[in-house]
Structures are given as structure tokens and as C-alpha cells.
Coordinates of C-alpha atoms in Angstrom, one line a residue:
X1 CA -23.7 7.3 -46.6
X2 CA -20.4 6.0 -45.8
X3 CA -18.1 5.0 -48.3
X4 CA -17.0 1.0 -48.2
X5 CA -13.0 0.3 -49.5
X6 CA -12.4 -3.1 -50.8
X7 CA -9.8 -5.2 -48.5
X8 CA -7.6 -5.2 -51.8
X9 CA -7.1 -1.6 -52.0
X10 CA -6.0 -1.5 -48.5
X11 CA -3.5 -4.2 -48.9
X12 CA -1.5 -2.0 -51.6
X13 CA -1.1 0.4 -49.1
X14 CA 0.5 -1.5 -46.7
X15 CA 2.9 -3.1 -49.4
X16 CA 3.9 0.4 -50.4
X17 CA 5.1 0.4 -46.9
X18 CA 8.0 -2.3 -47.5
X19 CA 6.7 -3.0 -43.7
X20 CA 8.2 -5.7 -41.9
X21 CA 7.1 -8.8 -39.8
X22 CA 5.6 -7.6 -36.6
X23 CA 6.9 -8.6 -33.3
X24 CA 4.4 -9.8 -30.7
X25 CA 5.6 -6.1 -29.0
X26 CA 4.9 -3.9 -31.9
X27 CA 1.0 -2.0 -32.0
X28 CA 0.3 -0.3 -35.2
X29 CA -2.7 2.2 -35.3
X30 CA -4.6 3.6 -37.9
X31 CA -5.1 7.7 -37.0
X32 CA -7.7 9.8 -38.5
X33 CA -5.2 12.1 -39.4
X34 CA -3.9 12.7 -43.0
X35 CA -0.7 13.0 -42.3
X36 CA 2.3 12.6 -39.0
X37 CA 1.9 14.9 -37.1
X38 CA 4.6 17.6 -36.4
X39 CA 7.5 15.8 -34.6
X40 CA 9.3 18.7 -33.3
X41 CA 7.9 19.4 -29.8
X42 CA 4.8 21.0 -30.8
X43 CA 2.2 19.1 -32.6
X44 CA -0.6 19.8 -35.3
X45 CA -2.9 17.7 -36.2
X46 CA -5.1 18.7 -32.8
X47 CA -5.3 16.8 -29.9
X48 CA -4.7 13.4 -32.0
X49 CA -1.3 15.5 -32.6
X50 CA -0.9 15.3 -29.4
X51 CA -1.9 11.8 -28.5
X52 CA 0.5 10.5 -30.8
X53 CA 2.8 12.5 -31.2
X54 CA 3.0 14.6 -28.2
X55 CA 3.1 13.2 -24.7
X56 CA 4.8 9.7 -26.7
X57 CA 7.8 11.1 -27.3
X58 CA 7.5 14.1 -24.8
X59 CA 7.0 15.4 -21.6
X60 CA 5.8 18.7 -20.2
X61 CA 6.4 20.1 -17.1
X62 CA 2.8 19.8 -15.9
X63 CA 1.3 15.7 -17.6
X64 CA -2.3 14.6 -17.3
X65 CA -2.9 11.5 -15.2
X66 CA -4.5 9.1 -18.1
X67 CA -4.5 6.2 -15.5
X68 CA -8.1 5.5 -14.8
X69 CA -11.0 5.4 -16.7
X70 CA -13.9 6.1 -14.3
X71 CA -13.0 9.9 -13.6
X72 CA -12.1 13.1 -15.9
X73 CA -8.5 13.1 -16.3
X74 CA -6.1 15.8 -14.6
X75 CA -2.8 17.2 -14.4
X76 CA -0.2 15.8 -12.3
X77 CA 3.8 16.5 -11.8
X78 CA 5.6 15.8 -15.2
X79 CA 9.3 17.5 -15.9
X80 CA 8.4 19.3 -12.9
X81 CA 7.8 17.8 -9.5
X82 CA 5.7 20.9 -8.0
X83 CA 4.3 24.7 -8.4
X84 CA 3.0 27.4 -6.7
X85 CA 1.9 30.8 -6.7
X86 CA 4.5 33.3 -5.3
X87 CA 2.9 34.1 -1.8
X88 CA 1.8 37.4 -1.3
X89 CA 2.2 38.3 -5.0
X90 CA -0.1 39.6 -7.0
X91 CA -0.8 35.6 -8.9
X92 CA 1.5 36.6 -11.7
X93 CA 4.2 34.9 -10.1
X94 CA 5.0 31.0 -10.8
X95 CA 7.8 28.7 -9.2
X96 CA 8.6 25.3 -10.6
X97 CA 10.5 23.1 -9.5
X98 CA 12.2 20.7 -11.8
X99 CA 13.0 17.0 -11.7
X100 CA 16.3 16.4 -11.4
X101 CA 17.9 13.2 -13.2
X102 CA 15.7 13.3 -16.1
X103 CA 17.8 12.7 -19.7
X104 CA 16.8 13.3 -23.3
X105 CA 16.7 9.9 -25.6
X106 CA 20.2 11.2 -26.5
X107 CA 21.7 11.3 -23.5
X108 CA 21.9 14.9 -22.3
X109 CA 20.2 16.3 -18.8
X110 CA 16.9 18.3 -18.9
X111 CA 17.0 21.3 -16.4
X112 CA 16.1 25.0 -16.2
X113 CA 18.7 26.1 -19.0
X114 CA 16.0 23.3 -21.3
X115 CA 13.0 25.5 -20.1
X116 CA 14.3 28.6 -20.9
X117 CA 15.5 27.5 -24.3
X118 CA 12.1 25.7 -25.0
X119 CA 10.2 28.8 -24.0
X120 CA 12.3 30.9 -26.4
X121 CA 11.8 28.6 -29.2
X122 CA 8.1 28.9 -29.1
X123 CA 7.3 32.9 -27.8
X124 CA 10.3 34.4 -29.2
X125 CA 11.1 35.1 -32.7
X126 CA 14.4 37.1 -31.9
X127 CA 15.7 33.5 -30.7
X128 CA 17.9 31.7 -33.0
X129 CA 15.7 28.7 -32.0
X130 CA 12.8 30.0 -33.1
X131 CA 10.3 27.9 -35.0
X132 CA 7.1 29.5 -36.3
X133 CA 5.7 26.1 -36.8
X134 CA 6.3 25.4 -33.3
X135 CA 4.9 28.5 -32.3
X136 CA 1.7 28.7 -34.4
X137 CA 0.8 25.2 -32.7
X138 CA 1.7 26.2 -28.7
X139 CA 1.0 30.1 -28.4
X140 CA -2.7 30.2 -28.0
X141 CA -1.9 27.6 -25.3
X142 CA 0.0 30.2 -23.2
X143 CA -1.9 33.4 -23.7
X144 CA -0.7 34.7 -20.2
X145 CA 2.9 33.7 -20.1
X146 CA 4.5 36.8 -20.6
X147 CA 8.5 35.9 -19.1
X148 CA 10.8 32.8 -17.9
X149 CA 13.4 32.9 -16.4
X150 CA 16.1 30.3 -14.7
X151 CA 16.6 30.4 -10.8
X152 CA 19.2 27.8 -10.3
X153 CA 19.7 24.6 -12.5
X154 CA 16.6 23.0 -11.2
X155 CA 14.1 26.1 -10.4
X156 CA 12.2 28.5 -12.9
X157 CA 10.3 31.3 -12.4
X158 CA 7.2 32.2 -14.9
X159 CA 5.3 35.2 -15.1
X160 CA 1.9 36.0 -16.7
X161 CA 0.1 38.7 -17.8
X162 CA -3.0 38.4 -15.4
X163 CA -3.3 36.8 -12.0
X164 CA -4.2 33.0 -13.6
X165 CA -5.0 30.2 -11.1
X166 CA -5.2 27.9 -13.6
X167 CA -1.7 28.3 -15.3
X168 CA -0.1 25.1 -14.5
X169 CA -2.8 23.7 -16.7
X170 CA -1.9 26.0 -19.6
X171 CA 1.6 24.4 -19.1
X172 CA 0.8 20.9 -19.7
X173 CA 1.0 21.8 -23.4
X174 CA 4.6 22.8 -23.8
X175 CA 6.3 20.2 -24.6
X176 CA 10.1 19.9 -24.2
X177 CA 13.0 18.9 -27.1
X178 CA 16.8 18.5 -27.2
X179 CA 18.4 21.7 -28.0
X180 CA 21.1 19.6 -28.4
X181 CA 20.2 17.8 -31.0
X182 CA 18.8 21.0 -32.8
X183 CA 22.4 21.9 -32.6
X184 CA 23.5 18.6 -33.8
X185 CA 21.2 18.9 -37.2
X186 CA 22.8 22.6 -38.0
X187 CA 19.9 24.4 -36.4
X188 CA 17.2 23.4 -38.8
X189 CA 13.8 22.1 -37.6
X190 CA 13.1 20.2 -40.6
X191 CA 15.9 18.1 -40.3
X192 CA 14.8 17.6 -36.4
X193 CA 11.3 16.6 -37.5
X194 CA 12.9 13.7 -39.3
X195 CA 14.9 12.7 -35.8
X196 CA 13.4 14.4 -33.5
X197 CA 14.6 13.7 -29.5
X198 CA 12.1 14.1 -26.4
X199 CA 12.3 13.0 -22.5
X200 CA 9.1 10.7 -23.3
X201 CA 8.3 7.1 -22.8
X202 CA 8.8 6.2 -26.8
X203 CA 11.3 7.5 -29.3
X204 CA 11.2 7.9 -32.7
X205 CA 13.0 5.7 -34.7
X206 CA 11.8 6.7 -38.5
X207 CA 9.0 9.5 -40.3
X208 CA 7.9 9.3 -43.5
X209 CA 5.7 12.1 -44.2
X210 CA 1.9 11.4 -44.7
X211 CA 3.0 7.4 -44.5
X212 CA 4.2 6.2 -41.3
X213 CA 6.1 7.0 -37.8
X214 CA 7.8 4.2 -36.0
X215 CA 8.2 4.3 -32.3
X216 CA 9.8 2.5 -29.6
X217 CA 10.4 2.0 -26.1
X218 CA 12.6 4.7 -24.4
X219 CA 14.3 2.2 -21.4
X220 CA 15.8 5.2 -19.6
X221 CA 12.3 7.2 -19.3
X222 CA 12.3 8.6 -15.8
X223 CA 8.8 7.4 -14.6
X224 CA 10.4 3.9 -14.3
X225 CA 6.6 2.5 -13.6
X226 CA 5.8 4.0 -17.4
X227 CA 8.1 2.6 -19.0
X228 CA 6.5 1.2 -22.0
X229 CA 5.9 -2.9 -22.6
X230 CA 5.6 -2.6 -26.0
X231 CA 8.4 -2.7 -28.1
X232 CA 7.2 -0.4 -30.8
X233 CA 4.2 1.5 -32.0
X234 CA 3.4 2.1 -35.9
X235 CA 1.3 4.8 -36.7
X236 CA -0.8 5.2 -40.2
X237 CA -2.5 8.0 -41.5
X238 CA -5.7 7.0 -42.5
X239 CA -8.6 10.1 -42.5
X240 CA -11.3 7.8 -44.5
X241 CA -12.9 5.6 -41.9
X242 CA -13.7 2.7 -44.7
X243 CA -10.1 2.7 -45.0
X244 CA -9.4 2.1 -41.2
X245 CA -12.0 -0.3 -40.8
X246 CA -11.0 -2.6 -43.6
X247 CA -7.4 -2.2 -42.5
X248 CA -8.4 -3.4 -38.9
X249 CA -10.7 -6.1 -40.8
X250 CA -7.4 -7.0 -42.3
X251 CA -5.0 -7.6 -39.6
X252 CA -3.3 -4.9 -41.1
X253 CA -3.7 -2.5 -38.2
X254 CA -4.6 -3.7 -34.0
X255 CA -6.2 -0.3 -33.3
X256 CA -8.5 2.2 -35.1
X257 CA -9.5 5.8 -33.9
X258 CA -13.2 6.2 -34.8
X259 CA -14.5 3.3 -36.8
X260 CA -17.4 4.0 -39.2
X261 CA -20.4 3.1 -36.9
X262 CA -21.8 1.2 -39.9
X263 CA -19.0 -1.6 -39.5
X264 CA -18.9 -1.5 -36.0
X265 CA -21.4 -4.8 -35.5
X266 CA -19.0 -6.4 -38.5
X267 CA -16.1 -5.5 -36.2
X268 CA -17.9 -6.9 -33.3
X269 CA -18.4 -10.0 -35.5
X270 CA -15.0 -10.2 -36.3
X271 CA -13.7 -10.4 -32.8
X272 CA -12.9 -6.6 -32.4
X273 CA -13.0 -4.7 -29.2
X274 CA -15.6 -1.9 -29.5
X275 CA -13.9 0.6 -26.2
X276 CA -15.7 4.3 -25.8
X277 CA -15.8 6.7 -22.7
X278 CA -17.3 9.7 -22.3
X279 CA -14.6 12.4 -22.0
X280 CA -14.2 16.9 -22.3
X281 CA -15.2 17.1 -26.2
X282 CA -17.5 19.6 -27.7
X283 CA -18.6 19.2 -31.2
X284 CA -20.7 22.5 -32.3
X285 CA -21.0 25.4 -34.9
X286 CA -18.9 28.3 -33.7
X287 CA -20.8 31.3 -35.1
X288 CA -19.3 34.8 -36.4
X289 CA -20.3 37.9 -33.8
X290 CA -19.4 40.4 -36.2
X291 CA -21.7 43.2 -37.7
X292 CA -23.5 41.8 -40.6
X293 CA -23.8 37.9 -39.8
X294 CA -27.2 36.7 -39.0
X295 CA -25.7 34.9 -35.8
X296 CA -25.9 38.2 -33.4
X297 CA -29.5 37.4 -33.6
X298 CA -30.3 35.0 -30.3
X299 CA -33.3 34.1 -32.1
X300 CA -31.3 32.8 -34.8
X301 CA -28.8 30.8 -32.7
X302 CA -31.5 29.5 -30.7
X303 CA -33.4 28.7 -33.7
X304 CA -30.5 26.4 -34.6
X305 CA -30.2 24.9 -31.5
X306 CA -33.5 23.6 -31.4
X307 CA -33.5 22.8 -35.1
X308 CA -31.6 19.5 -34.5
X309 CA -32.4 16.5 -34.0
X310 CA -29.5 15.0 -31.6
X311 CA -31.3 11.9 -31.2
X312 CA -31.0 10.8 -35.1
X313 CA -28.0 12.1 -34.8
X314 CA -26.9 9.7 -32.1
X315 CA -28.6 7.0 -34.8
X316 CA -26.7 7.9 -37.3
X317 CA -23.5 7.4 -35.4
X318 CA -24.9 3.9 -34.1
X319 CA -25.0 5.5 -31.0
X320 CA -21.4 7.3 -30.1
X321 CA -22.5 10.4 -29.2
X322 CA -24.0 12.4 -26.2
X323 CA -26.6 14.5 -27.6
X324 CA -25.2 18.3 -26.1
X325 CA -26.9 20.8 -24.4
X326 CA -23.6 23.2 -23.6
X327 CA -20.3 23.6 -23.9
X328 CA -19.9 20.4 -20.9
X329 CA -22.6 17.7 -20.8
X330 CA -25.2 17.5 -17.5
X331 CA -23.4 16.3 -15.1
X332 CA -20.6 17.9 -15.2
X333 CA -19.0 19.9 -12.8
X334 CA -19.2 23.0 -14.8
X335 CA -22.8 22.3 -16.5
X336 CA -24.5 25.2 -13.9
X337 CA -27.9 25.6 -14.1
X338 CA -29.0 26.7 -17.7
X339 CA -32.7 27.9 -18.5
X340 CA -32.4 27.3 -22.2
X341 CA -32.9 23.8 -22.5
X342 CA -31.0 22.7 -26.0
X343 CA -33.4 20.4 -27.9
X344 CA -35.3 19.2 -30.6
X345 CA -38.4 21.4 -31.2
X346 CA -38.4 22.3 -35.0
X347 CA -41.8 24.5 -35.0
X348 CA -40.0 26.6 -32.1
X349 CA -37.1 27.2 -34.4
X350 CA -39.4 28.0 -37.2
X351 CA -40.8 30.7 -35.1
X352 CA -38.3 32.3 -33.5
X353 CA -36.6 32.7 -37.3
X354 CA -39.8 34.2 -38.3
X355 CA -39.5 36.9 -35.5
X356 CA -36.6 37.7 -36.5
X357 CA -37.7 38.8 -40.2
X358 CA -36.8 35.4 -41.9
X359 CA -39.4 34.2 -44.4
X360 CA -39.7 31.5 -47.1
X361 CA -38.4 34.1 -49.5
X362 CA -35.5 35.5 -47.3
X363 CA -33.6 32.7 -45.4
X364 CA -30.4 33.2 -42.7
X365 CA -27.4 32.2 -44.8
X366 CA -24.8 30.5 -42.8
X367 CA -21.8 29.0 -44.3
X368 CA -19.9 26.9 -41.7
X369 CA -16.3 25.9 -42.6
X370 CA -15.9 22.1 -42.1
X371 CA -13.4 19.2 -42.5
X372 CA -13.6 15.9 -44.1
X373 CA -11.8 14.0 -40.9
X374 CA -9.1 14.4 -38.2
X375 CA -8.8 14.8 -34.6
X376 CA -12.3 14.9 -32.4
X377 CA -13.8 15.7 -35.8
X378 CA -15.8 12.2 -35.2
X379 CA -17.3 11.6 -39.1
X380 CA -17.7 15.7 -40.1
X381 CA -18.9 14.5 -43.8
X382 CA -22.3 12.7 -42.6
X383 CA -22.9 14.6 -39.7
X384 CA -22.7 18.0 -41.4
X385 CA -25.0 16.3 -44.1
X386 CA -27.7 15.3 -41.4
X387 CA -27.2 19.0 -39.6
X388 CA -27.6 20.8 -42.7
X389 CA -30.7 19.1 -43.4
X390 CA -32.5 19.7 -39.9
X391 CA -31.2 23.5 -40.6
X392 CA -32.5 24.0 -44.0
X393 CA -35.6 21.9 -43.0
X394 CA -36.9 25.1 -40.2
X395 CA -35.8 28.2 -43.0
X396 CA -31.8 28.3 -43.1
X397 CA -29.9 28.2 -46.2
X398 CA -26.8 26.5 -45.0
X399 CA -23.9 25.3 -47.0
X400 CA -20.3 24.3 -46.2
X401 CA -16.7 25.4 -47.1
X402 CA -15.2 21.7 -47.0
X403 CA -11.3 21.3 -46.2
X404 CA -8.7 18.5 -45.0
X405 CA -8.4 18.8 -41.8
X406 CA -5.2 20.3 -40.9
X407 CA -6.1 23.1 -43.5
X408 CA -9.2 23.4 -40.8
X409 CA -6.9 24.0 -38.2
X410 CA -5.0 26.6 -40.3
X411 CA -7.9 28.7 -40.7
X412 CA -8.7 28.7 -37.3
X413 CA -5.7 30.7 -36.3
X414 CA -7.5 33.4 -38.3
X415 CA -10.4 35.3 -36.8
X416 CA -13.7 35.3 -39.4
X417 CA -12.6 38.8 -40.3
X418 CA -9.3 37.1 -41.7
X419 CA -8.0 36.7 -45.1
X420 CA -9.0 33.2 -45.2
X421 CA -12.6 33.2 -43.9
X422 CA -13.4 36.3 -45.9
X423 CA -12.8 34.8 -48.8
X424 CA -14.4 31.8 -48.3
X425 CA -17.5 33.6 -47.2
X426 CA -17.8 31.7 -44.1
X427 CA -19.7 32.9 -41.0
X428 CA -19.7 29.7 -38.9
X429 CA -16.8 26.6 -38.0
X430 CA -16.6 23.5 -37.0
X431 CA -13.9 22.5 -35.2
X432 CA -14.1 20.3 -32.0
X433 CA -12.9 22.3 -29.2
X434 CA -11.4 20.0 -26.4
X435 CA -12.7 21.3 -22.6
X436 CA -10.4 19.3 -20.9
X437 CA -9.4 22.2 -18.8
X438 CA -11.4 25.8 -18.0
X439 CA -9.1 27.8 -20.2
X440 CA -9.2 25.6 -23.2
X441 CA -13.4 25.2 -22.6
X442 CA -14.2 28.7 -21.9
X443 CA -11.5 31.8 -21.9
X444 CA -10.1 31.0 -25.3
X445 CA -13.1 30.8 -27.1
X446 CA -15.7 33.0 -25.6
X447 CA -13.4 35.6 -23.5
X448 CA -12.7 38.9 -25.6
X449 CA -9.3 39.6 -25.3
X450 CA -8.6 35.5 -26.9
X451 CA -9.5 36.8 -30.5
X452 CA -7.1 34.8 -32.4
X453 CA -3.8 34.5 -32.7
X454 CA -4.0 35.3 -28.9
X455 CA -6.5 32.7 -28.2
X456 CA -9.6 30.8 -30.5
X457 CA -12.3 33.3 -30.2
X458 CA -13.2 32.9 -33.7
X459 CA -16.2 34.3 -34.0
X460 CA -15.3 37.5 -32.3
X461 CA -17.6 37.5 -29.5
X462 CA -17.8 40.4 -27.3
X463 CA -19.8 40.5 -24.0
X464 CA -18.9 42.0 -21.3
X465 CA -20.9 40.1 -18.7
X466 CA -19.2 37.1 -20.0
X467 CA -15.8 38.7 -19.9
X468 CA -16.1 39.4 -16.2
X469 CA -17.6 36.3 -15.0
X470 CA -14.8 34.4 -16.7
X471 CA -12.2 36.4 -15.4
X472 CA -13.8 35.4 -11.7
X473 CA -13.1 31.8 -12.7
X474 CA -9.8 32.6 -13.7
X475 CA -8.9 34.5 -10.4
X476 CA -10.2 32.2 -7.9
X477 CA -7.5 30.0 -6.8
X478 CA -9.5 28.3 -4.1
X479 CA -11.0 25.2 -6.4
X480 CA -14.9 25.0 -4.8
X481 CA -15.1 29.2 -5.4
X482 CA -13.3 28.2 -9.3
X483 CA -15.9 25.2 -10.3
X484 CA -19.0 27.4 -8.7
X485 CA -17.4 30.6 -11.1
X486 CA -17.6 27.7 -13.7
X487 CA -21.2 27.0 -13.3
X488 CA -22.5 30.3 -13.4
X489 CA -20.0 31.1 -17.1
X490 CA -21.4 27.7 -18.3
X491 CA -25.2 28.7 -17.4
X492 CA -24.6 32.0 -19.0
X493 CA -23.3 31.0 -22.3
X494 CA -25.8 28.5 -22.7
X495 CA -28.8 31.0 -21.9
X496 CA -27.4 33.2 -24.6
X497 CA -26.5 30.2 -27.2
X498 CA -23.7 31.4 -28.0
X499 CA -22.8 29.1 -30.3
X500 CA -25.0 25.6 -32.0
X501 CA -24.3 23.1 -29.8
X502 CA -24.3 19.6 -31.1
X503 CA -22.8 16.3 -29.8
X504 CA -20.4 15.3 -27.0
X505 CA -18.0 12.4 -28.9
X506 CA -17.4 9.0 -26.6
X507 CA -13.9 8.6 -28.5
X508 CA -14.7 5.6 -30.3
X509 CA -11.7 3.4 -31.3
X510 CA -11.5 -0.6 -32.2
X511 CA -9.1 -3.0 -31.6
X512 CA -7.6 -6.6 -32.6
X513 CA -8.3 -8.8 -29.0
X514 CA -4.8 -8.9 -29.5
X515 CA -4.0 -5.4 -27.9
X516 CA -4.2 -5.7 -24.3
X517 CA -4.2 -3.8 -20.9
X518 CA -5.6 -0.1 -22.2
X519 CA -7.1 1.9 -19.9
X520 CA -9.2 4.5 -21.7
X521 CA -8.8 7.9 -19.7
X522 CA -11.5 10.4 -20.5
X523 CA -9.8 12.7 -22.2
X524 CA -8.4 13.4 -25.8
X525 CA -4.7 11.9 -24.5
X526 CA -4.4 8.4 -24.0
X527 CA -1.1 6.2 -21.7
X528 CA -0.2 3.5 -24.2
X529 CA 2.6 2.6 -21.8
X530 CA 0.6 -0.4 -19.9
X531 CA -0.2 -1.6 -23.1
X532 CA 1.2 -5.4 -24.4
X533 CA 0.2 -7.4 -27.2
X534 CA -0.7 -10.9 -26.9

């Protein structure tokens, strides 16, 4: 099922490279991605965007703590040393205070003026700074952030829409850039994307577009116990796992996201690390809510929920996968208490189809728009392949709209009643939604008012129930009265099967024994400061 690449043909894309000799410093990583991702502040590409080129060469005000491996990851003081509520306010009123002494790579001081500009370069297009590209990537991100303003050199205030306790997450995804060197490259993004300049750990030293980024060591990063040991990282876009694997095979590449699971016990053979963790990752069919599409039948969504068979699933993928049951896997602080008990039970799907009208002779058609790698994706090709086959196996007629994967994310930012996904016919996606923090796991995609571009409702789901039992979550800023708000949204969406859930990814990635000292966080981000290669 998975396609194998001759060593050969790797080789000739290395040498069309012109790379050099490696230092014993320098780790070079083969990404799922087809391309770099966007170097100007705000990434695409998705989360592995981020990863890589995100929170290397920036910072936001609010960073993740990716130091341990053995609990979910959170947020912890980045550009900004601290934040509160305004008290007695009305929780639309944010203060944060900024770290003071913290320069660009070029040089030039980060405070509240940096913010502001920032902020306008992203949410306003009457901004000279403005940068659509910027903004398509960061706005669903800050749905509530309605005005910024400076206080004093080191002190903003933010304001959003709706009392949010859980803002200062939303704000570890605004990621801060040089307007100085924006002024330095005649005000053009695209010329920035080429050198772009971050407060981060690494800084970029060369792009070439849908080839290679070079990064290296930043020695005046602030967090002087991040610096990074390496002396560079090299990153490759690489979306077919055959090509990664026989690149790592190679000692072309010291690190891999998501080997095929096929070549994983020939990697283990070879001497390669095999590292996984169980981290916030949903992979599942996001279904249309709109008049017309078989999917506002709960007979139907349950029907393919218990059409699948997670377990051969898992067996496909040699085992790197959590078989789902929600949007968060049991045990998780949010999982609740769901009756509907997502498994495999194909003559329940079978009758619950036939309830709802469907025959032999007149079938649910679902078209699901999917991609052919990238970012959480795991291996979409296969796995869509086994899926569609458990579907059509109970009395769906399921088929796919099949695109790369930042054309995926594109036609995301469309609702299904958009241009795009009307004329593709599509009434389903497939997109791996991160749930890294409750606003990215639950308000943006099932909350009413988040139909995109405001947020990644997709489908256009509209409950009111759900609406208001988010917006408890959202409001309760004492954290036991949040998580138990949590639950009880998690047990409800689940009950309703909202959408087809399907696998929980354990963020697979190899690696040469050469690459040492990597703790693997659970979560999508990853610290390759600690990192050294021996």
C-alpha cells in the first residue's frame, strides 16, 4: 500500500541541494510538508508550520512548556512575563506585561510599540504592515481580540469581544517579527520571507522555496537556559513517507516526522530511534450541518462511527494510533462521561442507515475532502483507503476530493457552503484538528458563531445546547469549574456524534542514534534547543 523509493532517487535530491559537509552541530530533518513553511511570523503548513517554523525562529507573548514528556504540555511566560484579567471588569480586559531586555536577531529591542505593530499587521488591513498571508494564518487564532493598545514601553492592554478565561492561550499563536527589518526590505513581505528576523532560539540563515531552510543558533536568545547546542538545523520537505524513510536509511537526514509504519522494523534494524508519545491530536471526518447533507442525520453519523474498524486501523499503522472515541482520548481531563460508546459494530451501523431510509439501492453519499500528507495528517492516502472501505462495506457511497496539503488547509478557511467546497461537491473534511488547548478543541469547531473565517466550524454546525455549554467553559475562569464545563461539552458532542471520530496520532518520528537529548513533549510543538548531535 505504501509506495517504496529507491536509495538512488533520494540521493539526486540531495545533490540538487549543492549541500555541504555537516558539522557534528548541524540536525537536518525530513518534514511531511511540501514545501517551507511561511517565514514571516505566521506560519502555514499547520502545526508542523509551527514546529519548524514558528516557535524556532519566534516567540510569542504567551510559549508552551515542551520540557517534559510525561504530562500534556502548557503555556508558560514567553515575550511576556505575566497576565491577568483586569479586576472587577467585565473579563474583556487583558494586562501583559512584557519582558524587558529581549532583542530581535538584528539587534533592535522588543516592547509594547512591537505588540502593537504585530497586532496591526495581522487584524488590520488599513495598516501599511498588513499582510493577508499573515492574517489568513493567525485570525481564527484570535477570534475574540477585538483592540491593543500600548500602556507604557513595557505594558499592553488587550481587549476581547466576550469575557474569555482562556485568552492567554489564544495568544500563544501570535508570533512576533522585526518591523525593522520590514522597513529595511522596502516594506515587502516577500522579500522578508527570504530573511525573515524573530526573537527565537534559531535564526534563519537561507530559504529556498519547496527545497530547504537553514537554521542556526541565535546566541543572544533571552532564555539563556534555551539557548540552542546545535549549531544548525536543515529542514527538507519531504510529504512521501518512502522518500523520508529512505533518506533517513541513507544518512541523508538524522530525523524523520512520521515514518511509513512498514519500514519502521527496517529502521529499527538499521539502528534508528523509533520515539512516539501520546499527545492533543484528533484525526476524524468533519461533517457538513447544512440542509441537504445526509450528516444532520444522527443515525447516519453514528452509523459511521461504528462502521470502523479502529483496531485494523491501528494494524495498518503498525500500531501508532489510539483508536478514538471523542474529540480527547479516555483519560483525559476533558473526556466527561459519554453514553455513545464509539466502536466497531458494523451490523449496528447497517441498521441505523436502514432507519434512516438508506437501502442497497439508495446509499448516503459523502464526499470527504482529503490530503495526500502534511502536518498531523499521519498517512491520509492508506488510511482514507481503509475508512472508505469499512464505510462503503455497511451502505455508504464514499469517495474523496484528494489535494496537497496546504491546498487542504486553504479550503478550510472556507465554510462547505463556500466556493471551493461547492464545487468540489464535498460534504465532509479531513483535517487533523490539534486540541492542545479548549478553544482550539472545542469553540472553533463546534461553537456557532466560529463559522469560518471567524473560526473552523466547517461544517456549520448549529446547536444551541452546545453553544451555551461552551460558552460556560469559556467563562469560568476558576480552572476545576473550566475542566468540569469541559467534561460535560466533551460528553455532549460525543452523544450527538457530531462528527466521525477516528484515531488519536502518537506523533511518530525516527531518528539517526546520532541525534541526542530530545524530550518529546505531548504536543504538536517540539524544544529542539537541548538537542546535540553526537
Amino acid at each position: 500500500m505504501f509506495k517504496r523509493l529507491r536509495l538512488a532517487a533520494v540521493a539526486g535530491l540531495f545533490a540538487a541541494t549543492a549541500a555541504p559537509a555537516f558539522s557534528q552541530g548541524t540536525l537536518r530533518i525530513g518534514m511531511t510538508a511540501a514545501d517551507i513553511p511561511q517565514t514571516t511570523g505566521q506560519p502555514d503548513q499547520g502545526f508542523e508550520g509551527y514546529r519548524f517554523a514558528g516557535y524556532t525562529i519566534y516567540d510569542a507573548l504567551v510559549n508552551w512548556d515542551l520540557s517534559k514528556a510525561d504530562v500534556l504540555a502548557d503555556i508558560k511566560p514567553g515575550l511576556a512575563t505575566e497576565w491577568s484579567a483586569v479586576e472587577g471588569g467585565d473579563g474583556k480586559r487583558w494586562i501583559f506585561k512584557l519582558r524587558q531586555g529581549v532583542k530581535f536577531q538584528d539587534g533592535t529591542d522588543f516592547d509594547a510599540d512591537v505588540v502593537v505593530w504585530n497586532l496591526e499587521k495581522i487584524l488590520n488591513d488599513k495598516s501599511p504592515q498588513f499582510d493577508p498571508k499573515q492574517a489568513a494564518q493567525s485570525r481564527q487564532r484570535v477570534p475574540t481580540l477585538v483592540g491593543w493598545k500600548a500602556i507604557d514601553k513595557y505594558t499592553v492592554e488587550l481587549t476581547t469581544r466576550i469575557a474569555n478565561a482562556l485568552f492567554p492561550y489564544d495568544m500563544s499563536y501570535i508570533l512576533y517579527s522585526s518591523p525593522t527589518q520590514w522597513e529595511k526590505l522596502g516594506k515587502d513581505w516577500v522579500k522578508v520571507a527570504l530573511q525573515p528576523i524573530g526573537t527565537g532560539p534559531f535564526k534563519v540563515d537561507r530559504v529556498v522555496p519547496r527545497e530547504r531552510m537553514e537554521l542556526s543558533r541565535f546566541d543572544g536568545y533571552w532564555d539563556k537556559a534555551r539557548v540552542p547546542k546545535l549549531d544548525k538545523i536543515l529542514l527538507f520537505p519531504m510529504p512521501e513517507a518512502a522518500t523520508r524513510t529512505a533518506a533517513l536509511l541513507a544518512g541523508q537526514v538524522d530525523w524523520i516526522e512520521v515514518p511509513a509504519p512498514d519500514a519502521i522494523p527496517r529502521l529499527k534494524q538499521g539502528g534508528m530511534s523509533i520515539v512516539t508519545n501520546k499527545y492533543p491530536h484528533n484525526w476524524a471526518y468533519q461533517p457538513s450541518m447544512v440542509e441537504g447533507s445526509p450528516w444532520t442525520d444522527i443515525r447516519v453519523r453514528k452509523a459511521a462511527n461504528l462502521a470502523i474498524d479502529r483496531a485494523g486501523l491501528t494494524k495498518l499503522l503498525g500500531g501508532l494510533m489510539i483508536e478514538s472515541k471523542g474529540v480527547v482520548y479516555p483519560g483525559h481531563p476533558w473526556f466527561g462521561t459519554p453514553s455513545f460508546d464509539i466502536k466497531y459494530d458494523p451490523a449496528a451501523a447497517k441498521k441505523l442507515l436502514a432507519e434512516a431510509g438508506y437501502s442497497a439501492t439508495k446509499k448516503p453519499k459523502i464526499k470527504i475532502a482529503i490530503s495526500t500528507s502534511g502536518s498531523g495528517q499521519m498517512l491520509p492516502l492508506p488510511m482514507n483507503e481503509y475508512v472508505q472501505e469499512n464505510l462503503n462495506a455497511v451502505g455508504f457511497d464514499a469517495t474523496f476530493e484528494v489535494m496537497e496539503w496546504n491546498a487542504l488547509v486553504t479550503f478550510s478557511f472556507q465554510p462547505v457552503t463556500g466556493d471551493a467546497s461547492t464545487k468540489a461537491g464535498t460534504n465532509g473534511i479531513n483535517i487533523s484538528r490539534a486540541t492542545v488547548d479548549p478553544y482550539s478543541a472545542f469553540m472553533r469547531l463546534y461553537h456557532s458563531d466560529f463559522v469560518p473565517p471567524r473560526g473552523a466550524n466547517w461544517g456549520i454546525l448549529k446547536d444551541p445546547k452546545l453553544d451555551a455549554l461552551i460558552n460556560t467553559a469559556h467563562s469560568s475562569f476558576d480552572r476545576a469549574a473550566q475542566t468540569k464545563a469541559l467534561a460535560d461539552v466533551h460528553t455532549y458532542i460525543v452523544d450527538q456524534a457530531y462528527w466521525v471520530y477516528i484515531a488519536h496520532d502518537l506523533n511518530p518520528r525516527a531518528m539517526s542514534p546520532k541525534v541526542k537529548g530530545f524530550v518529546q513533549a505531548q504536543s504538536w510543538f517540539q524544544d529542539f534547543t537541548p538537542i546535540t548531535m553526537q
